Amino acid sequence: MMDLSLLIIGEVIEVRGQKVRVKVYREKNTSSLNYNGQMLKNVSVGGFIRIRKGFLDIIGRIEGEYIVENNNINTKYCEKKDTVERVIEISVVGSINGNGKFVRGLSELPLVANYAYILTEEQVQKVFAFCNKEDPKIEVGNIIAYEKYKLELGVQNLFGSHIGIFGNTGSGKSNTLAKIYNELFNRYNKYENFKNNSKFILIDFNGEYSKSITKTNKKVYRLSTRKEKDKYPLNKEYLFQLEFWSIILEATEKTQQPFLKRAIRLFKNILDKNITEAIITQTQNIIMDIFNYKDKYNILRKYYKEIIFLGFKNTEDEVKKLFDVLTYNSTATNLYLDLPDKSYLNSEEKFYDETRVTNLIYSIKESNCRFDENINYWYLFELVCKIQYINELKKGYVIEDHIAPLIRRLDTRIPEIEKVFDINESFMDPLNIISLIDVNIYMKKIIPMIICKKEYDIHKEKKNNGILNIIIDEAHNILSKESQRESSVWKDYRLEVFEEIIKEGRKFGVFLTIASQRPSDISDTIISQLHNYFLHRLVNNEDIKAIGRTVSFLDNASYEMIPILPQGACIFTGIASNFPVLVQIDRVNKQLCPESDTIKLNELWTD
């Protein structure tokens, strides 16, 4: 029979709520203890201790230690060092019940004079058993202070939750993100149900994960606003959603969204008809109407040209001949041709009989429509918006200053959107990595919001349709609550989209994983709604305060360690563990690790 008295290292001398102080016996002040031939690590800060109270084993975590002088000992008959006693401070984290299972929480407190014991290997295993033996789990790394034990996390409690990974650049957060999902895919990739019932969308701002996580069941979309690369698939029905176009064009709620709603209605009507005939009719009517709304001609002239160029080929000559000379005289309130003879078109008959007008109308009818064969929905929508704008502006239904900024954004956003999105319903793999390294700074905010909103809405409508996991690396780029590049209204809308996902997504099987080096930039609402946290080294005071303010699973000892964590080490805390755990995350296989290593200068500069 094992002599448990060998494991006694001291006794309780003070109990103040959850905080307990234990005096360590002088003969037990060694780094390790020999217990039946096994070398057990002795108590140290960050380790665990067992306090025996009757038949109950109370488990505490050592948060600090110090020495006190025992004034009851007569220094006359002993050396000064023999009067000093070692005291450790403990925070109670749980207990081992009658069934031998560790239970988290404060159920009972020890009493003064209760003995404190070092943990046996069996007890250590129970303390770090965060899930049942039969539950599926993944290994993420070695537990610091108990290096022979791996941190095993239950698949259900970890991936059926929102996850936050925070740390300064170079602290190891990219490796942590890759590690946990690499472990997941290694475990489940062989199952057809995993492929059929799950979708993972990884928003990769810096292009680090293209070769990472897994080699199979993965599709990488290398998006670019500079040149034609991959395109992310969108359903055609998405083109008829006001919210979709509002995101792309940053439309204001009171003035621009109602205009967009009317343009979408016209867009849908044109698609339901013969597109070529509808565009010809709309364009001809606009040209024929120039005389009736001649007082708006100077404002609309550039838009007349744009809709003709957008809709038809081989009309440049006729457009130039008419619009380069057709002018409006605001004093005489008449249209005239700016030619040597100053030909005034002061009646409808003269305008409609003018050769340049009739030739343009004829060329529109006879030239090739750009949408005859392959319909480019993006440029068709731009054309429809400008037709709608001309029709409403000339009749005074809208104010130019309100809608003109939206039309100008069309000119820049449509070419960019056309390069990154494709209208089709192609099959998507379980893991879809969206690389945004070649996307300009404005579209880096818009593209992730479109993709995440689209996937969330689709998944929400399909009940009992597996899970959707949205993973956002460098999440401060899209979840920042401080941005000078957008209006406060638009920033609020962007944050509301993701706050809805993180608040309501769980009930639909939608989970969010965010990784960031600046948690202070991210909305407190989002951080506080996360369930599990991997906290790497953070040195900025604002970032550390943001973690302390929003992470409820963190104790003081763990919080104070955040600025001094070594590379690759992190504090894991959340619903998947019973208490905060300091863990050294394993490196991902070299072939699957993210491309985020610091450049090696000596190799770069020498042969």
Coordinates of C-alpha atoms in Angstrom, one line a residue:
M1 CA 0.0 0.0 0.0
M2 CA 1.3 3.5 -1.0
D3 CA 2.2 5.8 1.9
L4 CA 0.3 9.0 1.1
S5 CA 2.0 10.8 3.9
L6 CA 5.0 11.1 1.7
L7 CA 3.0 13.5 -0.5
I8 CA 2.2 15.9 2.3
I9 CA 4.0 19.2 1.7
G10 CA 2.4 21.4 4.3
E11 CA -0.8 22.5 6.0
V12 CA -3.4 25.3 5.7
I13 CA -2.7 28.3 7.9
E14 CA -5.3 30.8 6.5
V15 CA -8.6 30.7 4.5
R16 CA -10.0 33.9 3.0
G17 CA -12.9 32.9 0.7
Q18 CA -11.4 31.3 -2.5
K19 CA -7.9 32.3 -1.4
V20 CA -6.0 29.9 0.8
R21 CA -2.5 30.0 2.3
V22 CA -0.4 26.9 3.0
K23 CA 2.8 26.7 5.1
V24 CA 5.2 24.4 3.4
Y25 CA 7.3 22.1 5.6
R26 CA 10.9 22.9 5.6
E27 CA 12.0 19.4 4.5
K28 CA 9.7 19.6 1.5
N29 CA 11.4 22.7 0.0
T30 CA 12.9 20.8 -2.9
S31 CA 12.3 20.9 -6.6
S32 CA 11.0 17.3 -6.7
L33 CA 9.9 14.4 -4.4
N34 CA 10.7 10.7 -4.6
Y35 CA 7.4 8.9 -4.3
N36 CA 7.6 5.1 -4.5
G37 CA 10.4 5.3 -7.1
Q38 CA 8.7 8.1 -9.1
M39 CA 10.1 11.6 -9.3
L40 CA 7.2 13.9 -8.8
K41 CA 7.5 17.7 -9.5
N42 CA 7.2 19.6 -6.3
V43 CA 4.9 22.6 -5.8
S44 CA 5.7 25.8 -7.8
V45 CA 3.8 28.8 -9.0
G46 CA 1.3 27.8 -11.8
G47 CA 1.1 24.2 -10.4
F48 CA -1.7 22.5 -8.6
I49 CA -2.1 21.2 -5.1
R50 CA -4.6 18.9 -3.3
I51 CA -6.0 19.8 0.2
R52 CA -7.7 17.0 2.0
K53 CA -10.8 17.8 4.0
G54 CA -12.4 14.7 5.4
F55 CA -13.2 12.5 2.4
L56 CA -13.1 15.4 -0.1
D57 CA -10.1 16.4 -2.1
I58 CA -10.1 20.2 -2.8
I59 CA -7.9 21.2 -5.8
G60 CA -6.2 24.6 -5.8
R61 CA -3.9 26.4 -8.2
I62 CA -0.7 28.0 -6.8
E63 CA -0.7 31.7 -7.7
G64 CA 2.3 32.9 -5.6
E65 CA 4.7 32.3 -2.8
Y66 CA 6.6 34.2 -0.2
I67 CA 8.5 33.8 3.1
V68 CA 7.5 34.8 6.6
E69 CA 9.5 34.9 9.8
N70 CA 8.3 32.7 12.7
N71 CA 8.7 34.9 15.8
N72 CA 7.8 31.9 18.1
I73 CA 11.2 30.3 17.5
N74 CA 14.0 31.3 19.9
T75 CA 16.8 32.5 17.6
K76 CA 19.2 32.1 20.5
Y77 CA 19.3 28.3 19.9
C78 CA 19.0 28.2 16.1
E79 CA 20.3 29.9 13.0
K80 CA 18.3 32.8 11.5
K81 CA 17.5 30.9 8.3
D82 CA 15.7 28.2 10.4
T83 CA 13.1 30.8 11.6
V84 CA 12.0 31.6 8.0
E85 CA 8.9 29.7 6.7
R86 CA 7.8 29.3 3.1
V87 CA 4.1 30.1 2.4
I88 CA 2.2 29.5 -0.9
E89 CA -0.9 31.3 -2.0
I90 CA -3.6 29.1 -3.5
S91 CA -6.8 29.8 -5.4
V92 CA -9.4 27.0 -5.2
V93 CA -10.5 25.8 -8.7
G94 CA -12.5 22.7 -7.9
S95 CA -12.6 19.3 -6.2
I96 CA -12.4 15.6 -7.0
N97 CA -15.7 14.0 -6.1
G98 CA -16.5 10.5 -4.8
N99 CA -16.5 9.1 -8.3
G100 CA -13.0 10.3 -8.8
K101 CA -13.9 13.0 -11.3
F102 CA -12.7 16.6 -11.2
V103 CA -15.5 19.1 -10.7
R104 CA -14.9 22.7 -11.5
G105 CA -16.2 25.4 -9.1
L106 CA -16.2 26.3 -5.4
S107 CA -18.3 23.6 -3.6
E108 CA -16.4 23.6 -0.3
L109 CA -13.5 25.4 1.4
P110 CA -10.7 23.8 3.4
L111 CA -10.2 24.4 7.1
V112 CA -7.1 25.6 8.9
A113 CA -4.7 22.8 9.7
N114 CA -5.9 20.6 6.8
Y115 CA -3.0 18.9 5.1
A116 CA -1.9 19.9 1.6
Y117 CA -0.6 17.2 -0.8
I118 CA 1.3 17.2 -4.0
L119 CA -0.7 15.6 -6.9
T120 CA -0.1 12.1 -8.1
E121 CA 0.0 11.4 -11.8
E122 CA -3.4 9.9 -11.6
Q123 CA -4.8 13.0 -10.0
V124 CA -3.0 15.3 -12.5
Q125 CA -4.7 13.4 -15.3
K126 CA -8.1 13.9 -13.6
V127 CA -7.5 17.6 -13.1
F128 CA -6.6 18.1 -16.8
A129 CA -9.3 15.8 -18.1
F130 CA -11.5 18.5 -19.6
C131 CA -13.8 16.0 -21.3
N132 CA -14.9 12.4 -20.9
K133 CA -12.6 9.6 -22.1
E134 CA -15.1 8.5 -24.8
D135 CA -15.6 12.1 -26.1
P136 CA -13.8 13.0 -29.4
K137 CA -10.9 15.3 -28.6
I138 CA -7.8 17.0 -30.2
E139 CA -4.3 17.6 -28.8
V140 CA -3.0 21.1 -29.1
G141 CA 0.3 21.2 -27.1
N142 CA 2.1 20.5 -23.8
I143 CA 0.8 21.9 -20.5
I144 CA 3.5 24.1 -19.1
A145 CA 4.6 23.0 -15.6
Y146 CA 3.3 19.5 -16.4
E147 CA 5.2 19.0 -19.7
K148 CA 4.5 15.3 -19.9
Y149 CA 0.8 16.0 -20.3
K150 CA -0.9 17.1 -23.5
L151 CA -3.7 19.6 -23.4
E152 CA -6.7 17.7 -24.9
L153 CA -9.8 19.7 -25.8
G154 CA -13.2 18.2 -26.6
V155 CA -14.3 18.7 -30.2
Q156 CA -17.8 19.6 -29.1
N157 CA -16.9 22.2 -26.5
L158 CA -14.2 23.8 -28.7
F159 CA -15.6 23.9 -32.2
G160 CA -19.2 24.2 -31.2
S161 CA -18.3 27.6 -29.8
H162 CA -17.0 31.0 -30.8
I163 CA -13.2 31.1 -30.5
G164 CA -10.8 34.0 -30.0
I165 CA -7.0 33.9 -30.7
F166 CA -5.1 37.0 -29.6
G167 CA -1.4 37.9 -29.5
N168 CA 1.2 40.3 -30.8
T169 CA 2.8 39.6 -34.2
G170 CA 5.4 36.8 -33.8
S171 CA 3.7 35.4 -30.6
G172 CA 2.4 32.3 -32.4
K173 CA -1.3 33.0 -33.0
S174 CA -1.2 32.0 -36.7
N175 CA 0.3 28.6 -35.7
T176 CA -2.4 28.2 -33.1
L177 CA -5.2 28.9 -35.5
A178 CA -3.6 26.5 -38.1
K179 CA -3.0 23.8 -35.4
I180 CA -6.5 23.5 -34.0
Y181 CA -8.1 23.3 -37.5
N182 CA -5.3 21.0 -38.7
E183 CA -6.1 18.6 -35.9
L184 CA -9.9 18.8 -36.7
F185 CA -9.4 18.1 -40.3
N186 CA -6.9 15.2 -39.6
R187 CA -9.6 13.6 -37.4
Y188 CA -12.7 14.1 -39.6
N189 CA -11.5 14.4 -43.2
K190 CA -12.0 10.7 -43.9
Y191 CA -15.8 10.9 -43.2
E192 CA -18.3 11.8 -45.9
N193 CA -20.6 13.4 -43.4
F194 CA -17.9 15.8 -42.4
K195 CA -17.6 16.9 -46.1
N196 CA -21.4 17.1 -46.6
N197 CA -22.4 18.7 -43.3
S198 CA -19.8 21.3 -42.7
K199 CA -18.4 24.4 -44.3
F200 CA -15.4 26.5 -43.1
I201 CA -14.8 30.0 -44.5
L202 CA -11.3 31.4 -43.7
I203 CA -10.9 35.1 -44.4
D204 CA -7.1 35.4 -44.9
F205 CA -6.1 39.1 -45.2
N206 CA -2.3 38.4 -45.6
G207 CA -2.3 35.3 -47.7
E208 CA -0.7 33.1 -45.0
Y209 CA -3.0 30.1 -45.1
S210 CA -3.1 29.1 -48.8
K211 CA -1.0 26.0 -48.1
S212 CA -2.0 25.5 -44.5
I213 CA -4.4 23.4 -42.4
T214 CA -5.1 20.6 -44.9
K215 CA -4.1 19.4 -48.4
T216 CA -7.5 17.9 -49.3
N217 CA -11.1 19.1 -49.3
K218 CA -9.8 22.6 -49.7
K219 CA -10.4 25.4 -52.2
V220 CA -8.3 28.6 -52.2
Y221 CA -9.7 31.7 -53.7
R222 CA -6.9 34.2 -54.5
L223 CA -8.9 37.3 -55.0
S224 CA -7.5 40.4 -56.6
T225 CA -8.8 43.9 -57.5
R226 CA -5.8 44.6 -59.7
K227 CA -5.9 41.7 -62.2
E228 CA -8.1 38.7 -63.0
K229 CA -7.5 35.9 -60.6
D230 CA -10.0 33.6 -58.8
K231 CA -13.6 34.6 -58.3
Y232 CA -15.8 33.7 -55.4
P233 CA -19.2 32.3 -56.5
L234 CA -22.4 34.1 -55.7
N235 CA -26.0 33.0 -56.3
K236 CA -27.8 35.1 -59.0
E237 CA -30.6 35.8 -56.6
Y238 CA -28.2 37.8 -54.5
L239 CA -28.2 40.5 -57.2
F240 CA -31.8 41.4 -56.3
Q241 CA -31.1 42.0 -52.6
L242 CA -31.0 45.6 -51.5
E243 CA -28.7 44.7 -48.6
F244 CA -26.1 43.3 -50.9
W245 CA -25.9 46.4 -53.1
S246 CA -26.0 48.6 -50.0
I247 CA -22.9 46.9 -48.7
I248 CA -21.0 47.2 -51.9
L249 CA -22.0 50.9 -52.6
E250 CA -22.1 52.0 -48.9
A251 CA -25.6 53.4 -49.6
T252 CA -27.1 55.7 -47.0
E253 CA -30.4 54.6 -45.5
K254 CA -32.6 57.6 -46.0
T255 CA -31.8 58.6 -49.6
Q256 CA -29.6 56.2 -51.5
Q257 CA -31.2 52.9 -50.4
P258 CA -34.7 53.9 -51.6
F259 CA -33.1 54.8 -55.0
L260 CA -31.3 51.5 -55.1
K261 CA -34.5 49.6 -54.3
R262 CA -36.2 51.2 -57.4
A263 CA -33.1 50.4 -59.6
I264 CA -33.2 46.8 -58.5
R265 CA -36.8 46.6 -59.4
L266 CA -36.0 47.9 -62.9
F267 CA -33.0 45.5 -63.1
K268 CA -35.2 42.6 -62.3
N269 CA -37.9 43.7 -64.9
I270 CA -35.2 43.9 -67.6
L271 CA -33.9 40.4 -66.8
D272 CA -37.4 39.0 -67.0
K273 CA -37.8 40.4 -70.6
N274 CA -35.7 40.3 -73.7
I275 CA -32.6 42.1 -72.3
T276 CA -31.4 43.5 -75.7
E277 CA -34.8 44.9 -76.6
A278 CA -35.4 46.3 -73.2
I279 CA -32.1 48.2 -73.2
I280 CA -32.6 49.5 -76.7
T281 CA -36.1 50.8 -75.8
Q282 CA -34.9 52.4 -72.5
T283 CA -31.9 54.1 -74.2
Q284 CA -33.8 55.4 -77.2
N285 CA -36.5 56.8 -74.9
I286 CA -33.9 58.7 -72.9
I287 CA -32.4 60.2 -76.1
M288 CA -35.8 61.2 -77.4
D289 CA -36.6 62.8 -74.1
I290 CA -33.6 65.1 -74.1
F291 CA -35.6 68.0 -75.6
N292 CA -38.4 67.6 -73.0
Y293 CA -36.0 68.0 -70.1
K294 CA -33.5 70.3 -71.8
D295 CA -32.9 72.3 -68.7
K296 CA -31.2 69.2 -67.1
Y297 CA -29.1 68.5 -70.2
N298 CA -25.8 70.0 -68.9
I299 CA -26.1 67.9 -65.8
L300 CA -27.0 64.7 -67.6
R301 CA -24.8 64.9 -70.8
K302 CA -22.0 62.7 -69.3
Y303 CA -24.6 60.1 -68.2
Y304 CA -26.2 60.0 -71.7
K305 CA -22.7 59.1 -73.0
E306 CA -22.1 56.5 -70.3
I307 CA -25.2 54.5 -70.8
I308 CA -24.7 54.3 -74.5
F309 CA -21.1 53.1 -74.1
L310 CA -22.1 50.7 -71.4
G311 CA -24.9 49.2 -73.5
F312 CA -23.7 49.2 -77.1
K313 CA -20.6 48.6 -79.2
N314 CA -19.6 50.7 -82.3
T315 CA -21.5 53.8 -81.3
E316 CA -18.5 56.1 -80.4
D317 CA -18.7 58.1 -83.7
E318 CA -22.4 58.9 -83.5
V319 CA -22.2 59.7 -79.8
K320 CA -19.2 62.1 -80.4
K321 CA -20.9 63.8 -83.3
L322 CA -24.0 64.6 -81.2
F323 CA -22.9 65.2 -77.7
D324 CA -19.6 67.1 -78.5
V325 CA -21.6 69.8 -80.2
L326 CA -25.1 69.7 -78.6
T327 CA -25.2 72.4 -75.9
Y328 CA -27.9 74.1 -73.7
N329 CA -28.1 77.9 -73.5
S330 CA -29.5 78.6 -70.1
T331 CA -30.2 82.3 -71.0
A332 CA -32.2 81.5 -74.1
T333 CA -33.4 78.2 -72.5
N334 CA -32.8 76.4 -75.8
L335 CA -30.7 73.6 -77.1
Y336 CA -28.3 74.4 -80.0
L337 CA -25.5 72.8 -81.9
D338 CA -22.2 74.5 -81.2
L339 CA -21.2 74.9 -84.8
P340 CA -20.3 77.9 -86.9
D341 CA -23.9 78.4 -88.0
K342 CA -25.2 78.1 -84.3
S343 CA -28.1 75.9 -85.3
Y344 CA -30.8 76.2 -82.6
L345 CA -33.1 73.3 -81.9
N346 CA -35.9 75.4 -80.4
S347 CA -38.8 73.0 -81.2
E348 CA -39.5 69.3 -80.9
E349 CA -39.7 68.9 -84.7
K350 CA -36.2 70.5 -85.2
F351 CA -34.7 68.3 -82.5
Y352 CA -36.2 65.0 -83.7
D353 CA -35.4 65.9 -87.4
E354 CA -31.8 66.7 -86.6
T355 CA -29.6 64.2 -88.5
R356 CA -27.2 63.7 -85.6
V357 CA -30.0 62.7 -83.3
T358 CA -31.7 60.3 -85.8
N359 CA -28.3 58.8 -86.7
L360 CA -27.6 58.1 -83.0
I361 CA -31.0 56.5 -82.4
Y362 CA -30.6 54.4 -85.5
S363 CA -27.1 53.3 -84.5
I364 CA -28.4 52.2 -81.1
K365 CA -30.9 50.0 -82.7
E366 CA -28.6 48.5 -85.3
S367 CA -25.3 48.2 -83.3
N368 CA -24.4 45.2 -81.2
C369 CA -25.7 45.2 -77.7
R370 CA -23.0 44.3 -75.2
F371 CA -25.4 41.9 -73.4
D372 CA -26.5 39.9 -76.5
E373 CA -24.6 36.7 -75.7
N374 CA -22.7 36.7 -72.4
I375 CA -24.5 38.7 -69.8
N376 CA -22.2 40.5 -67.5
Y377 CA -24.6 41.1 -64.6
W378 CA -22.3 43.6 -62.9
Y379 CA -22.1 46.1 -65.8
L380 CA -25.8 45.5 -66.6
F381 CA -26.7 46.6 -63.1
E382 CA -24.4 49.7 -63.5
L383 CA -26.2 50.5 -66.8
V384 CA -29.7 50.1 -65.2
C385 CA -28.7 52.3 -62.2
K386 CA -27.6 55.1 -64.6
I387 CA -30.8 54.7 -66.6
Q388 CA -32.8 55.0 -63.4
Y389 CA -30.7 58.0 -62.3
I390 CA -31.3 59.9 -65.5
N391 CA -35.0 59.2 -65.5
E392 CA -35.5 60.3 -61.9
L393 CA -33.1 63.3 -62.0
K394 CA -34.6 64.8 -65.1
K395 CA -38.1 64.6 -63.5
G396 CA -36.9 66.0 -60.2
Y397 CA -37.6 62.8 -58.2
V398 CA -34.2 62.8 -56.7
I399 CA -31.6 65.5 -55.8
E400 CA -28.3 65.3 -57.6
D401 CA -26.1 65.8 -54.5
H402 CA -27.8 62.9 -52.8
I403 CA -27.5 60.2 -55.5
A404 CA -24.4 61.4 -57.5
P405 CA -21.9 60.0 -54.9
L406 CA -23.6 56.6 -55.2
I407 CA -23.3 56.7 -59.0
R408 CA -19.6 57.6 -58.8
R409 CA -19.0 54.8 -56.4
L410 CA -20.6 52.5 -59.0
D411 CA -17.9 53.5 -61.5
T412 CA -15.1 52.4 -59.1
R413 CA -16.7 49.4 -57.3
I414 CA -18.3 47.6 -60.2
P415 CA -14.9 46.9 -62.0
E416 CA -13.5 45.7 -58.7
I417 CA -16.4 43.6 -57.7
E418 CA -16.5 42.0 -61.2
K419 CA -12.9 40.8 -60.7
V420 CA -13.6 39.1 -57.4
F421 CA -17.2 37.7 -57.6
D422 CA -18.7 35.3 -60.2
I423 CA -22.4 34.7 -60.6
N424 CA -22.8 30.9 -60.5
E425 CA -23.7 28.2 -58.0
S426 CA -20.5 26.1 -58.2
F427 CA -19.9 23.4 -55.5
M428 CA -17.8 24.5 -52.6
D429 CA -15.4 22.4 -50.6
P430 CA -15.5 22.0 -46.8
L431 CA -12.7 24.4 -46.3
N432 CA -12.7 27.6 -48.4
I433 CA -9.8 30.0 -47.9
I434 CA -10.3 33.6 -49.1
S435 CA -7.0 35.2 -49.7
L436 CA -7.2 39.0 -49.8
I437 CA -3.5 39.9 -50.0
D438 CA -4.0 41.3 -53.5
V439 CA -7.2 43.3 -52.7
N440 CA -7.2 47.1 -52.2
I441 CA -7.8 48.5 -48.7
Y442 CA -11.4 49.6 -49.4
M443 CA -12.5 46.3 -50.8
K444 CA -10.8 44.4 -47.9
K445 CA -13.6 45.7 -45.7
I446 CA -16.4 45.1 -48.1
I447 CA -15.6 41.6 -49.5
P448 CA -15.4 39.8 -46.1
M449 CA -18.7 41.4 -45.1
I450 CA -20.4 40.3 -48.3
I451 CA -19.1 36.7 -48.1
C452 CA -19.8 36.3 -44.3
K453 CA -23.3 37.8 -44.6
K454 CA -24.1 35.7 -47.7
E455 CA -23.0 32.4 -46.1
Y456 CA -24.7 33.2 -42.8
D457 CA -28.0 34.1 -44.4
I458 CA -28.0 31.0 -46.6
H459 CA -27.1 28.7 -43.7
K460 CA -29.7 30.3 -41.4
E461 CA -32.5 29.6 -44.0
K462 CA -31.5 25.9 -44.2
K463 CA -32.3 24.4 -40.9
N464 CA -30.5 21.2 -39.7
N465 CA -27.9 21.8 -42.4
G466 CA -24.7 21.0 -40.4
I467 CA -22.4 23.8 -39.3
L468 CA -20.8 26.9 -40.8
N469 CA -17.6 28.1 -39.2
I470 CA -16.4 31.5 -40.2
I471 CA -12.7 32.1 -39.4
I472 CA -11.2 35.6 -39.7
D473 CA -7.5 36.1 -39.4
E474 CA -6.3 39.6 -38.6
A475 CA -9.9 40.3 -37.5
H476 CA -9.2 44.0 -36.5
N477 CA -9.2 44.8 -40.3
I478 CA -13.0 44.1 -40.4
L479 CA -14.2 44.2 -36.8
S480 CA -12.5 47.5 -35.8
K481 CA -14.7 49.9 -33.8
E482 CA -12.4 52.7 -34.7
S483 CA -12.1 53.6 -38.4
Q484 CA -11.5 56.9 -40.1
R485 CA -12.2 55.7 -43.6
E486 CA -15.9 55.3 -43.2
S487 CA -18.9 57.1 -41.8
S488 CA -20.2 56.2 -38.3
V489 CA -23.4 54.9 -39.8
W490 CA -21.6 52.5 -42.1
K491 CA -19.2 51.4 -39.4
D492 CA -22.2 50.6 -37.1
Y493 CA -23.8 48.6 -39.9
R494 CA -20.6 46.6 -40.4
L495 CA -20.3 45.8 -36.7
E496 CA -24.0 44.9 -36.4
V497 CA -23.6 42.3 -39.1
F498 CA -20.9 40.4 -37.2
E499 CA -22.5 41.1 -33.8
E500 CA -25.6 39.4 -35.1
I501 CA -23.6 36.4 -36.2
I502 CA -21.8 36.0 -32.9
K503 CA -25.0 36.6 -30.8
E504 CA -27.5 34.6 -32.8
G505 CA -25.3 32.2 -34.9
R506 CA -24.9 29.4 -32.4
K507 CA -28.6 28.4 -32.6
F508 CA -28.2 28.0 -36.4
G509 CA -25.0 26.1 -36.2
V510 CA -22.8 29.1 -37.2
F511 CA -19.6 29.7 -35.2
L512 CA -17.0 32.4 -35.4
T513 CA -13.3 32.2 -34.9
I514 CA -11.3 35.4 -34.8
A515 CA -7.5 36.0 -34.6
S516 CA -6.1 39.4 -34.0
Q517 CA -3.0 41.2 -32.7
R518 CA -5.1 44.2 -31.6
P519 CA -8.1 43.1 -29.4
S520 CA -8.5 46.7 -28.2
D521 CA -9.6 47.6 -31.8
I522 CA -12.3 45.0 -31.8
S523 CA -15.8 45.6 -30.5
D524 CA -16.1 44.6 -26.8
T525 CA -19.5 43.0 -27.6
I526 CA -17.8 40.6 -30.0
I527 CA -14.9 39.7 -27.7
S528 CA -17.2 39.2 -24.7
Q529 CA -19.4 36.8 -26.6
L530 CA -16.6 34.4 -27.4
H531 CA -16.6 31.1 -25.5
N532 CA -13.0 29.9 -25.8
Y533 CA -9.8 32.0 -25.8
F534 CA -6.2 31.3 -26.8
L535 CA -4.2 34.3 -25.3
H536 CA -0.7 34.7 -26.6
R537 CA 1.7 37.5 -25.5
L538 CA 0.3 41.0 -25.6
V539 CA 2.4 43.9 -24.5
N540 CA 0.2 46.9 -25.3
N541 CA -1.6 48.2 -22.2
E542 CA -4.8 48.9 -24.1
D543 CA -4.9 45.3 -25.6
I544 CA -4.2 43.8 -22.1
K545 CA -7.0 45.9 -20.6
A546 CA -9.4 44.9 -23.4
I547 CA -8.8 41.2 -22.5
G548 CA -9.2 41.9 -18.8
R549 CA -12.4 43.8 -19.4
T550 CA -14.1 41.3 -21.6
V551 CA -12.8 37.8 -20.8
S552 CA -14.7 36.4 -17.8
F553 CA -12.8 33.1 -17.6
L554 CA -9.5 34.7 -16.7
D555 CA -8.0 34.7 -13.2
N556 CA -5.5 37.3 -11.9
A557 CA -2.5 35.1 -12.0
S558 CA -3.1 34.2 -15.7
Y559 CA -3.9 37.8 -16.6
E560 CA -0.6 39.0 -15.2
M561 CA 1.3 36.5 -17.3
I562 CA 0.0 37.7 -20.7
P563 CA 2.9 40.2 -21.3
I564 CA 5.7 37.7 -20.5
L565 CA 4.5 34.6 -22.3
P566 CA 7.2 33.0 -24.5
Q567 CA 6.8 32.5 -28.3
G568 CA 4.2 29.8 -29.0
A569 CA 2.9 29.7 -25.4
C570 CA -0.6 30.8 -24.6
I571 CA -3.2 30.8 -21.9
F572 CA -6.2 28.7 -22.9
T573 CA -9.4 29.5 -21.1
G574 CA -13.1 29.1 -21.7
I575 CA -15.9 26.5 -21.7
A576 CA -13.6 23.8 -23.1
S577 CA -11.4 23.8 -20.0
N578 CA -12.1 23.8 -16.2
F579 CA -9.7 26.7 -15.6
P580 CA -7.1 28.7 -17.4
V581 CA -4.2 26.5 -18.6
L582 CA -0.8 27.6 -19.7
V583 CA 0.1 25.6 -22.8
Q584 CA 3.0 25.4 -25.3
I585 CA 1.2 25.0 -28.7
D586 CA 2.8 22.3 -30.9
R587 CA 4.2 23.5 -34.2
V588 CA 2.1 22.5 -37.3
N589 CA 3.8 20.2 -39.8
K590 CA 6.2 22.3 -41.8
Q591 CA 4.3 21.6 -45.1
L592 CA 1.1 22.9 -43.6
C593 CA 2.2 25.8 -41.4
P594 CA 1.1 29.3 -42.2
E595 CA 3.5 31.5 -44.2
S596 CA 4.0 33.9 -41.3
D597 CA 7.6 33.3 -40.1
T598 CA 9.8 36.3 -39.5
I599 CA 12.3 36.7 -42.4
K600 CA 15.8 35.4 -41.5
L601 CA 18.1 38.3 -42.2
N602 CA 21.4 36.5 -42.1
E603 CA 20.3 34.0 -44.7
L604 CA 19.0 36.8 -46.8
W605 CA 22.2 38.8 -46.6
T606 CA 24.8 36.1 -46.9
D607 CA 25.5 33.2 -49.3

